[in-house]
Amino acid sequence: MCGIVGYVGKKPALPILLSGLKRLEYRGYDSYGFCVFNAGQEPFFHKRVGKISGADKELLEMDIQGTIGEAHTRWATTGSVTEANAHPHFDCNKEIFVVHNGIIENYSELKDQLINEGHKFSSETDTEVLAHLIEKFLKEKTEVGEKRKLEEAVAVALKLVKGTYGLLVMAKSEPEKLVAARLSSPLLIGVNDGEYIVASDPIAIAPFASNIVYLEDYEIAVITLGNLSLAKERAPEKMEYESEEAEKGDYENFMLKEIMEEPTAVENAIKGRLIIETGSVKLGGLDSVAEKLREIDNFILIGCGTAHYAARAGEYMLEEYAGIKTDVDVGSEFRYRKPILNDKTAAIFISQSGETADTLACLHELKQKGVLSLGVTNSIGSTQSRETDAGVYTRSGPEIAVASTKAFVGQLATLAMITVYLGRQRTMSLVTGSRIVSELARIPDLARQILLQREKIKALAEKYKGYKNFWYIGRKYNAPVAMEGALKLKEISYLHAEGIPGGELKHGSLALVDKDFPTIAICLSDSVYEKMVSNIQEVKARGGIVIAIATEGNENIKKIVDDVIYIPKTLEMLSPLLSVIPLHLFSYYMAVALGRDVDRPRNLAKSVTVE
Ligand code: M6R
């Protein structure tokens, strides 16, 4: 959600914090702030509403030499977007400074108590209670009459807190130290020759350090120059992260770069994993649970947003080809259900970031019930990848744009491979397995052919940019793709779009169709083609405009729709990997045509670490 960076070293902290914050800005970007302890002088303290990009010149011109500091980029949850609500937050005397990701659920009662005790608050946020609690316990002596150290005061304060946190704390009274703590909100410490950079995401650490320590839940770390003190001493791990992959290169923005990387995302997902001769796949991440998986007879697939749509497509794959009963839900709803579980249930958690709070909450719940948990995760070392029993990395590379694109095709490719893996453990024949893996191997090239139609899709966006509402329809494997297409359009163009199964139109939604409400129909030459044609005709009969995504060679479709984008023929099961590409491009060009900030759409954040 928000982004955190901290630094303790010998170099001036501000440029390092600034660079980290800019790399983290995709996580939240409504306001930002810094605190740097400036040897012997008053701390440098700076908060602003708006995006950090653009502000760097002004900041770098300031002569701030302090070598310890913390910074934050915010995505508002509690408290509106104001300078006062930006982090760092501080105590009554501006001596303790806190940056925080997560939510303090019981902040309201804690705040009332602290106000009664005489504390003065200066923001509407939940985070500020942390600063005042730490102030209180830093002043208060221990039971044996001793003065508390900063980390001890933080520990006592956190005992009173309900919720989630990844946080950094600095105090004027102990200016050499940065205290870090986490509970269900990631915090990583990059270690580089006696200097430390702490962040909520490896992307901020990658240019500075290649060794990393993942802070664990309930752990408090104390960082000083040349020393990292952890509750459980451990050696840093090598960070598997390519810093350059998170650069925009020659592209105008990350979203376009990431759409153009969709073929590569599939290529990376399948690299070294397909065995065409035996019609099977090699998924090393599942080796440890291979025998358990043979016994599983029902799967629960959980994800949010785009990952949920990948799960929906995965449901069709697993049921049709692996013959396993599959149930899908969004993370934020699944947790309210009382699922029927047995010792043959396994769950697959799908997430690009591996940090989505709603998905993680389900993971924790199902783990507690003893359900075997698998992760389909993009971010290496993320909470999800570390907490699931086993899993498969999608290997899509860093996805920076808030709108998820290449991660979606990576998830689909991975789910297709898991389907083959499980199917071959059961009744899937060598011939079927071989057909799927051979076709998967062709997908990157087919996807590249679609990308060659960029200009045509851009022209379509120009043509349709004046419309305010869009239906997206598809059936079977492509019903979730219709939903994904609509989500993408809403998210980055701020236009209204709804994705529904084609057959559902006539059950009410058709009432909205008229000449001003175009429909984008995924109408491929597959098992539901005729049914989709009927749905298109229902729209046309009511004066609606239809843009079809159709299979190459289908000339007839041109007679019934207004515009067509062709995609190459593939297996129906794998068709979402291709049909989604023109939808991603269409949303992108619509947003550009409307002058939107495509990488950082309003009100959103990349990684949703609050429930
Ligand atoms: O990191 P995750 O895949 O768990 O994220 C899930 C959703 O928040 C995410 O897909 C979101 O819907 C995207 N912004 C959609 O483009």
XYZ file of C-alpha atoms and ligand atoms in Angstrom:
627
model
C 0.000 0.000 0.000
C 2.335 2.644 1.284
C 6.082 2.445 0.858
C 8.757 2.644 3.529
C 12.487 3.258 3.237
C 15.074 3.702 5.962
C 18.844 4.093 5.902
C 21.694 3.810 8.364
C 25.194 4.212 6.972
C 28.055 6.582 6.269
C 26.581 8.341 3.256
C 24.081 11.204 3.354
C 20.727 9.470 3.872
C 18.475 11.857 1.952
C 19.486 10.960 -1.636
C 19.263 7.256 -0.782
C 15.838 7.646 0.824
C 14.703 9.736 -2.103
C 15.828 7.205 -4.669
C 14.185 4.359 -2.702
C 10.976 6.304 -2.314
C 10.803 7.042 -6.035
C 11.152 3.337 -6.768
C 8.418 2.609 -4.239
C 6.053 5.278 -5.407
C 3.943 2.774 -7.320
C 2.868 1.452 -3.917
C 1.178 4.670 -2.861
C 1.529 8.181 -4.063
C -0.818 10.668 -2.465
C 1.783 12.199 -0.150
C 5.302 11.600 1.113
C 7.640 12.512 3.922
C 11.186 12.226 5.298
C 12.975 12.459 8.586
C 16.783 12.566 8.621
C 18.877 12.996 11.729
C 21.412 15.628 10.900
C 24.412 15.315 13.221
C 23.997 17.712 16.093
C 21.335 19.804 14.358
C 17.547 19.667 14.399
C 16.253 16.699 12.370
C 15.422 17.409 8.750
C 11.683 16.855 8.583
C 9.770 17.294 5.361
C 6.240 16.229 4.339
C 4.228 17.113 1.257
C 0.994 16.183 -0.478
C 1.510 14.857 -4.009
C 3.921 12.611 -5.822
C 7.571 12.443 -4.954
C 8.622 12.390 -8.594
C 9.303 15.960 -9.551
C 10.198 16.994 -6.012
C 13.677 15.483 -6.076
C 15.465 18.545 -7.446
C 14.278 20.747 -4.592
C 15.185 18.097 -2.036
C 18.620 17.347 -3.413
C 19.505 21.021 -3.408
C 19.081 21.082 0.363
C 22.322 20.410 2.136
C 21.260 17.545 4.388
C 24.270 15.560 5.511
C 22.622 13.277 8.108
C 23.377 9.600 7.612
C 20.347 8.041 9.276
C 16.778 8.535 8.197
C 13.370 7.198 7.252
C 10.881 8.027 4.512
C 7.378 7.083 3.424
C 5.074 7.365 0.454
C 1.430 7.155 1.430
C -1.773 5.605 0.127
C -4.417 7.062 2.410
C -6.453 4.705 4.576
C -7.197 6.393 7.895
C -7.295 10.160 7.437
C -7.622 12.164 4.249
C -4.797 13.217 1.952
C -3.190 16.126 3.804
C 0.306 17.136 4.786
C -0.552 16.531 8.435
C -1.614 12.972 7.651
C 1.536 12.214 5.656
C 4.233 10.200 7.450
C 6.493 10.407 9.446
C 4.216 10.928 12.434
C 5.573 12.248 15.677
C 4.872 12.492 19.412
C 3.893 15.567 21.469
C 7.384 17.070 21.443
C 8.412 16.065 17.929
C 11.119 13.804 19.273
C 9.951 10.424 18.052
C 9.288 9.801 14.359
C 7.355 6.863 12.945
C 6.669 5.666 9.410
C 4.148 2.862 9.151
C 2.474 0.529 6.648
C -0.601 -1.372 7.754
C -3.516 -0.512 9.988
C -3.831 -0.033 13.723
C -7.368 -1.335 14.186
C -7.804 -0.246 17.791
C -6.302 3.193 17.208
C -9.462 5.021 18.160
C -9.591 3.680 21.723
C -5.830 4.052 22.118
C -6.066 7.643 20.918
C -8.863 8.457 23.396
C -6.804 7.010 26.220
C -3.698 8.940 25.194
C -5.658 12.179 24.858
C -7.009 11.630 28.369
C -3.437 11.244 29.512
C -2.629 14.652 27.976
C -1.152 13.713 24.585
C -1.682 16.199 21.764
C -2.398 14.758 18.345
C -1.680 16.516 15.096
C -3.120 14.142 12.476
C -6.202 12.020 11.839
C -4.173 8.870 11.253
C -4.028 5.575 13.093
C -0.225 5.659 12.882
C 0.150 8.641 15.155
C -0.926 6.611 18.193
C 2.281 4.625 17.781
C 4.431 7.723 18.179
C 2.555 8.733 21.346
C 2.588 5.230 22.802
C 6.336 5.012 22.251
C 6.731 8.454 23.828
C 4.769 7.276 26.845
C 6.787 4.101 27.355
C 10.081 5.801 26.696
C 9.344 8.260 29.494
C 7.954 5.664 31.855
C 10.457 3.627 33.884
C 10.377 -0.193 33.781
C 8.981 -2.214 36.718
C 12.481 -2.330 38.165
C 12.868 1.414 37.822
C 15.111 1.418 34.754
C 14.908 3.704 31.776
C 13.707 1.949 28.621
C 15.660 1.899 25.399
C 13.825 2.915 22.239
C 13.397 -0.682 21.049
C 11.996 -1.647 24.461
C 9.463 1.167 24.344
C 8.505 0.089 20.819
C 8.028 -3.488 22.044
C 5.758 -2.423 24.919
C 3.756 -0.127 22.637
C 3.250 -2.849 20.033
C 1.841 -5.191 22.679
C -1.138 -2.834 22.971
C -1.766 -2.630 19.289
C -4.257 -4.678 17.265
C -3.706 -4.703 13.528
C -0.802 -4.916 11.130
C 2.388 -2.985 10.831
C 5.681 -2.626 9.078
C 7.283 0.334 10.801
C 10.428 2.325 11.403
C 11.021 4.461 14.460
C 13.645 7.101 15.220
C 14.038 9.072 18.446
C 16.067 12.178 19.108
C 17.160 10.697 22.428
C 18.863 7.777 20.629
C 19.912 9.407 17.366
C 22.231 6.631 16.247
C 19.475 4.073 15.897
C 16.670 3.003 13.595
C 14.186 0.537 15.067
C 12.189 -1.662 12.676
C 9.241 -3.934 13.455
C 6.738 -5.941 11.454
C 3.499 -7.830 11.746
C 1.824 -8.941 8.508
C 3.316 -6.093 6.509
C 6.654 -6.721 4.824
C 9.919 -5.151 5.882
C 13.291 -6.156 4.496
C 16.755 -5.058 5.496
C 19.429 -4.770 2.823
C 22.927 -5.283 4.188
C 25.948 -3.803 2.470
C 29.317 -3.536 4.150
C 28.172 -2.039 7.429
C 25.387 0.065 5.952
C 21.721 -0.861 5.992
C 18.760 0.055 3.875
C 15.348 -1.004 5.103
C 12.302 -1.064 2.857
C 8.881 -2.542 2.421
C 9.794 -3.889 -1.027
C 13.025 -5.263 -2.530
C 12.734 -2.828 -5.428
C 13.922 -0.016 -3.145
C 16.836 -2.050 -1.854
C 18.077 -3.627 -5.081
C 20.372 -0.788 -6.249
C 22.090 -0.572 -2.837
C 22.435 -4.072 -1.481
C 22.260 -7.607 -2.792
C 22.025 -9.336 0.576
C 18.851 -9.141 2.507
C 17.255 -10.079 5.814
C 13.489 -10.590 5.895
C 12.100 -9.314 9.147
C 9.689 -11.817 10.668
C 6.308 -11.191 12.247
C 6.622 -9.809 15.803
C 10.347 -9.278 15.303
C 11.997 -6.005 16.251
C 15.347 -5.066 14.712
C 17.734 -2.415 15.959
C 19.932 -0.934 13.274
C 22.980 1.204 13.983
C 26.061 1.960 11.905
C 27.788 -1.385 11.299
C 25.384 -3.386 13.422
C 22.085 -5.109 12.883
C 20.556 -6.652 15.956
C 17.758 -9.142 15.354
C 15.650 -11.168 17.779
C 16.798 -14.317 15.990
C 20.325 -13.893 14.641
C 20.637 -15.088 11.039
C 22.830 -14.488 8.039
C 21.485 -12.301 5.238
C 20.190 -14.115 2.150
C 21.182 -13.340 -1.418
C 18.431 -11.242 -2.936
C 17.072 -12.699 -6.182
C 16.134 -9.480 -7.839
C 17.312 -7.889 -11.055
C 17.409 -4.170 -10.458
C 17.381 -3.267 -14.179
C 14.123 -5.131 -14.701
C 12.411 -2.469 -12.681
C 13.537 0.268 -15.063
C 11.281 1.781 -17.710
C 13.919 1.697 -20.419
C 12.746 3.421 -23.607
C 9.062 2.993 -22.851
C 6.851 5.942 -21.975
C 5.604 4.175 -18.917
C 5.785 0.874 -17.084
C 2.355 -0.325 -18.131
C 3.199 -0.322 -21.827
C 6.555 -1.942 -21.088
C 4.833 -4.633 -19.054
C 2.183 -5.331 -21.713
C 4.973 -5.621 -24.284
C 6.648 -8.093 -21.907
C 3.631 -10.407 -21.824
C 5.181 -12.869 -24.304
C 8.386 -12.900 -22.247
C 6.390 -13.376 -19.052
C 4.930 -16.569 -20.504
C 8.333 -17.611 -21.817
C 9.861 -17.148 -18.361
C 7.019 -18.980 -16.658
C 7.420 -22.059 -18.845
C 11.214 -21.996 -19.296
C 12.683 -25.401 -18.391
C 9.366 -26.630 -17.093
C 7.703 -28.284 -20.118
C 8.488 -31.886 -21.076
C 6.803 -32.355 -24.425
C 7.872 -36.008 -24.951
C 6.178 -37.167 -21.768
C 3.357 -34.641 -21.921
C 4.218 -33.395 -18.473
C 5.752 -30.498 -16.584
C 8.556 -30.154 -14.090
C 7.590 -27.894 -11.220
C 10.369 -28.125 -8.646
C 8.402 -26.034 -6.177
C 5.823 -28.818 -5.884
C 8.282 -31.715 -5.452
C 8.061 -31.639 -1.660
C 4.270 -32.113 -1.752
C 3.967 -34.296 -4.867
C 2.688 -37.318 -2.968
C 0.208 -35.286 -0.939
C -1.106 -33.709 -4.137
C -1.981 -37.128 -5.537
C -4.507 -37.511 -2.722
C -6.173 -34.111 -3.142
C -9.670 -34.238 -4.606
C -10.774 -30.606 -4.215
C -9.023 -27.297 -4.656
C -9.821 -23.815 -3.438
C -8.303 -21.027 -5.530
C -8.008 -17.609 -3.940
C -6.844 -14.266 -5.308
C -7.965 -10.657 -5.548
C -8.576 -8.384 -8.531
C -6.687 -9.594 -11.562
C -5.307 -12.588 -9.675
C -8.884 -13.627 -8.914
C -9.694 -13.603 -12.620
C -6.658 -15.791 -13.256
C -8.032 -18.125 -10.575
C -11.399 -18.209 -12.365
C -9.709 -19.283 -15.595
C -7.698 -21.799 -13.540
C -10.946 -23.258 -12.229
C -12.019 -24.187 -15.777
C -8.561 -25.650 -16.459
C -8.438 -27.797 -13.331
C -11.956 -29.111 -13.689
C -11.799 -29.802 -17.418
C -8.288 -31.228 -17.664
C -7.252 -32.424 -14.215
C -10.753 -33.574 -13.254
C -10.519 -31.958 -9.823
C -13.416 -30.190 -8.166
C -12.406 -26.546 -7.819
C -13.894 -23.640 -5.956
C -12.777 -20.008 -6.427
C -13.278 -16.912 -4.329
C -11.855 -13.474 -3.744
C -9.744 -13.211 -0.618
C -11.903 -10.518 0.952
C -15.019 -12.730 0.858
C -13.627 -16.213 1.312
C -12.672 -15.430 4.886
C -16.312 -14.960 5.849
C -17.284 -18.358 4.526
C -17.371 -21.574 6.365
C -15.816 -23.698 3.648
C -16.429 -27.414 3.589
C -12.947 -28.814 4.005
C -11.599 -32.317 4.318
C -8.175 -33.906 4.416
C -8.224 -33.973 0.611
C -8.596 -30.211 0.246
C -5.734 -28.029 -0.945
C -5.704 -24.300 -1.606
C -3.855 -22.297 -4.246
C -3.170 -18.650 -3.439
C -2.542 -16.497 -6.468
C -0.832 -13.157 -6.099
C 1.612 -11.035 -8.025
C 2.968 -9.269 -4.958
C 2.567 -12.102 -2.486
C 1.652 -9.391 0.017
C -2.071 -8.891 -0.573
C -3.603 -8.774 2.887
C -6.962 -10.272 1.885
C -5.254 -13.245 0.257
C -2.802 -13.691 3.121
C -5.653 -13.640 5.640
C -7.199 -16.644 3.839
C -3.831 -18.365 3.729
C -3.465 -17.989 7.494
C -7.018 -19.164 8.089
C -6.705 -22.262 5.919
C -3.255 -23.126 7.256
C -4.674 -23.063 10.736
C -7.273 -25.571 9.584
C -4.529 -27.835 8.266
C -5.220 -27.303 4.565
C -2.267 -27.858 2.218
C -1.369 -24.456 0.790
C 0.259 -23.728 -2.563
C 1.332 -20.343 -3.838
C 1.333 -19.026 -7.378
C 3.412 -15.967 -6.682
C 5.502 -13.546 -8.666
C 7.516 -11.825 -5.932
C 10.346 -13.971 -4.713
C 10.704 -13.916 -0.941
C 7.275 -12.359 -0.418
C 5.175 -13.306 2.594
C 2.978 -15.594 0.512
C 5.916 -17.407 -1.023
C 7.460 -17.941 2.382
C 4.311 -18.993 4.195
C 2.739 -21.428 1.722
C 3.691 -25.107 2.021
C 4.881 -25.194 -1.566
C 4.383 -23.265 -4.753
C 5.370 -22.178 -8.191
C 6.900 -18.816 -8.999
C 5.415 -17.159 -12.052
C 8.759 -15.476 -12.859
C 7.117 -12.502 -14.568
C 9.766 -10.093 -13.286
C 8.961 -6.926 -11.311
C 5.587 -5.457 -12.191
C 5.586 -1.768 -11.380
C 2.477 -0.293 -13.013
C -0.461 -0.436 -10.633
C -2.512 -2.232 -13.275
C -1.500 -5.857 -13.395
C -0.820 -7.116 -16.929
C 2.157 -9.383 -17.483
C 1.591 -10.969 -14.078
C -1.845 -12.114 -15.278
C -0.472 -14.077 -18.229
C 2.278 -15.442 -15.967
C -0.411 -16.658 -13.560
C -2.435 -18.235 -16.378
C 0.604 -20.032 -17.773
C 1.480 -21.284 -14.301
C -2.051 -22.500 -13.637
C -2.010 -24.305 -16.978
C 1.209 -26.057 -15.940
C -0.214 -26.951 -12.536
C -3.225 -28.398 -14.370
C -0.955 -30.608 -16.454
C 1.016 -31.586 -13.342
C -2.104 -32.611 -11.439
C -3.814 -34.022 -14.521
C -0.875 -36.300 -15.292
C -0.931 -37.514 -11.686
C -4.510 -38.549 -12.408
C -6.145 -39.514 -15.672
C -4.774 -37.040 -18.216
C -3.307 -38.956 -21.147
C 0.180 -38.437 -22.523
C -1.406 -37.185 -25.740
C -3.466 -34.539 -23.971
C -0.557 -33.504 -21.761
C 1.673 -33.259 -24.799
C -0.866 -31.198 -26.703
C -1.157 -28.701 -23.860
C 2.556 -28.305 -23.230
C 3.371 -28.070 -26.954
C 0.771 -25.391 -27.369
C 1.976 -23.553 -24.254
C 5.426 -23.449 -25.828
C 3.931 -21.637 -28.867
C 2.097 -19.000 -26.815
C 4.979 -16.461 -26.580
C 5.270 -16.289 -30.380
C 1.526 -16.045 -30.833
C 1.411 -13.300 -28.207
C 4.113 -11.383 -30.099
C 1.949 -11.464 -33.212
C -0.864 -9.777 -31.290
C 1.440 -7.040 -30.061
C 2.221 -6.181 -33.688
C -1.358 -4.875 -33.877
C -0.620 -2.082 -31.399
C -1.282 0.705 -33.867
C -4.609 -0.756 -34.896
C -5.693 -1.067 -31.254
C -4.493 2.461 -30.586
C -6.672 3.678 -33.459
C -9.652 1.816 -31.976
C -9.049 3.533 -28.658
C -9.059 6.887 -30.447
C -12.359 5.921 -32.050
C -14.001 4.867 -28.786
C -12.433 7.254 -26.294
C -15.570 9.405 -26.173
C -17.772 6.619 -24.793
C -18.314 6.506 -21.066
C -19.577 2.940 -20.531
C -18.493 -0.462 -21.856
C -19.673 -4.035 -21.500
C -17.113 -6.798 -21.727
C -18.504 -10.252 -22.406
C -17.032 -13.727 -22.828
C -17.924 -17.292 -21.931
C -16.196 -20.223 -20.258
C -12.426 -19.586 -20.197
C -12.992 -16.102 -21.528
C -15.647 -14.978 -19.047
C -12.895 -14.122 -16.518
C -10.937 -12.438 -19.302
C -13.939 -10.190 -19.971
C -13.889 -9.246 -16.273
C -10.164 -8.612 -16.408
C -10.601 -6.409 -19.496
C -13.276 -4.362 -17.757
C -11.244 -4.027 -14.559
C -8.280 -2.753 -16.535
C -10.352 -0.161 -18.360
C -11.942 1.110 -15.121
C -8.681 1.151 -13.265
C -6.613 3.258 -15.600
C -9.078 5.214 -17.739
C -11.696 5.882 -14.996
C -14.421 4.885 -17.455
C -17.268 2.666 -16.379
C -16.902 -0.912 -17.568
C -18.509 -4.177 -16.527
C -17.301 -7.641 -17.382
C -19.900 -10.407 -17.331
C -20.389 -13.871 -18.792
C -21.988 -13.438 -22.233
C -24.998 -15.506 -21.241
C -25.793 -13.179 -18.362
C -26.497 -10.140 -20.533
C -30.056 -11.188 -21.236
C -30.742 -11.623 -17.513
C -30.876 -7.890 -16.933
C -27.792 -6.066 -18.156
C -29.065 -5.894 -21.716
C -31.419 -3.149 -20.533
C -28.458 -0.762 -20.588
C -27.416 -1.494 -24.138
C -27.912 1.323 -26.615
C -25.805 3.160 -29.184
C -23.771 4.830 -26.435
C -22.835 1.660 -24.533
C -20.400 -0.412 -26.631
C -19.768 -4.091 -25.931
C -16.408 -5.778 -26.256
C -17.090 -9.430 -27.001
C -14.488 -12.191 -26.815
C -15.866 -14.436 -29.508
C -13.270 -17.022 -30.429
C -13.706 -20.040 -32.691
C -14.093 -22.462 -29.799
C -16.735 -24.543 -28.001
C -18.839 -21.501 -27.083
C -18.584 -19.659 -30.389
C -22.228 -20.022 -31.444
C -23.459 -18.985 -28.030
C -21.260 -15.891 -28.107
C -22.543 -15.006 -31.573
C -26.090 -15.154 -30.163
C -25.077 -12.767 -27.379
C -23.548 -10.390 -29.895
C -26.735 -10.490 -31.937
C -28.778 -9.660 -28.850
C -26.662 -6.527 -28.458
C -26.812 -5.590 -32.138
C -30.600 -6.044 -32.194
C -30.812 -3.315 -29.553
C -28.687 -0.827 -31.431
C -25.490 -1.582 -29.513
C -21.973 -1.277 -30.908
C -19.802 -4.419 -30.744
C -16.036 -4.773 -30.901
C -15.095 -8.431 -31.203
C -11.938 -10.263 -30.256
C -12.079 -13.088 -32.773
C -9.948 -15.925 -34.083
C -7.854 -15.233 -37.183
C -9.558 -16.476 -40.305
C -13.099 -15.823 -39.083
C -14.288 -13.449 -41.784
C -17.968 -13.977 -40.964
C -17.726 -12.126 -37.699
C -17.047 -8.904 -39.617
C -20.601 -9.052 -40.941
C -22.160 -8.779 -37.517
C -19.857 -6.551 -35.474
C -18.538 -3.018 -35.827
C -14.836 -3.702 -35.280
C -12.715 -6.834 -34.948
C -9.334 -7.538 -33.420
C -7.995 -10.895 -34.514
C -5.873 -13.198 -32.397
C -4.210 -16.465 -33.451
C -5.887 -19.814 -32.838
C -4.769 -21.805 -29.820
C -6.237 -24.392 -27.440
C -9.394 -23.069 -25.821
C -7.863 -23.643 -22.390
C -4.918 -21.395 -23.263
C -6.895 -18.781 -25.173
C -7.069 -16.337 -22.202
C -3.295 -15.945 -22.506
C -3.879 -14.372 -25.911
C -7.353 -12.828 -25.731
C -6.355 -10.643 -22.801
C -3.522 -8.927 -24.685
C -5.691 -6.769 -26.980
C -7.830 -5.885 -23.952
C -4.773 -4.723 -22.012
C -3.608 -2.681 -25.001
C -7.068 -1.214 -25.539
C -7.292 -0.052 -21.895
C -3.802 1.341 -22.085
C -4.458 3.397 -25.223
C -7.834 4.560 -23.931
C -6.161 5.831 -20.761
C -3.403 7.536 -22.734
C -5.957 9.104 -25.073
C -7.791 10.459 -22.032
C -4.596 11.853 -20.524
C -4.551 9.599 -17.450
C -1.514 8.732 -15.350
C -1.512 5.116 -16.501
C 1.151 3.827 -14.123
C -0.326 5.474 -11.073
C -4.097 5.707 -11.434
C -5.906 7.806 -8.903
C -7.009 6.319 -5.567
C -5.101 3.073 -6.042
C -1.898 1.413 -4.946
C 0.022 -1.520 -6.320
C 0.171 -3.818 -3.393
C -2.878 -3.875 -1.159
C -1.550 -4.699 2.271
C -4.635 -3.690 4.233
C -7.872 -5.597 4.530
O -0.474 -8.547 -5.811
P -1.753 -9.231 -6.086
O -1.735 -10.012 -7.360
O -2.226 -10.084 -4.955
O -2.811 -8.074 -6.273
C -4.176 -8.359 -6.371
C -4.938 -7.152 -6.836
O -4.833 -6.118 -5.907
C -4.449 -6.657 -8.203
O -4.518 -7.648 -9.165
C -5.286 -5.453 -8.656
O -6.593 -5.848 -8.900
C -4.653 -4.833 -9.886
N -4.387 -3.446 -9.648
C -5.486 -4.983 -11.101
O -4.869 -4.463 -12.226
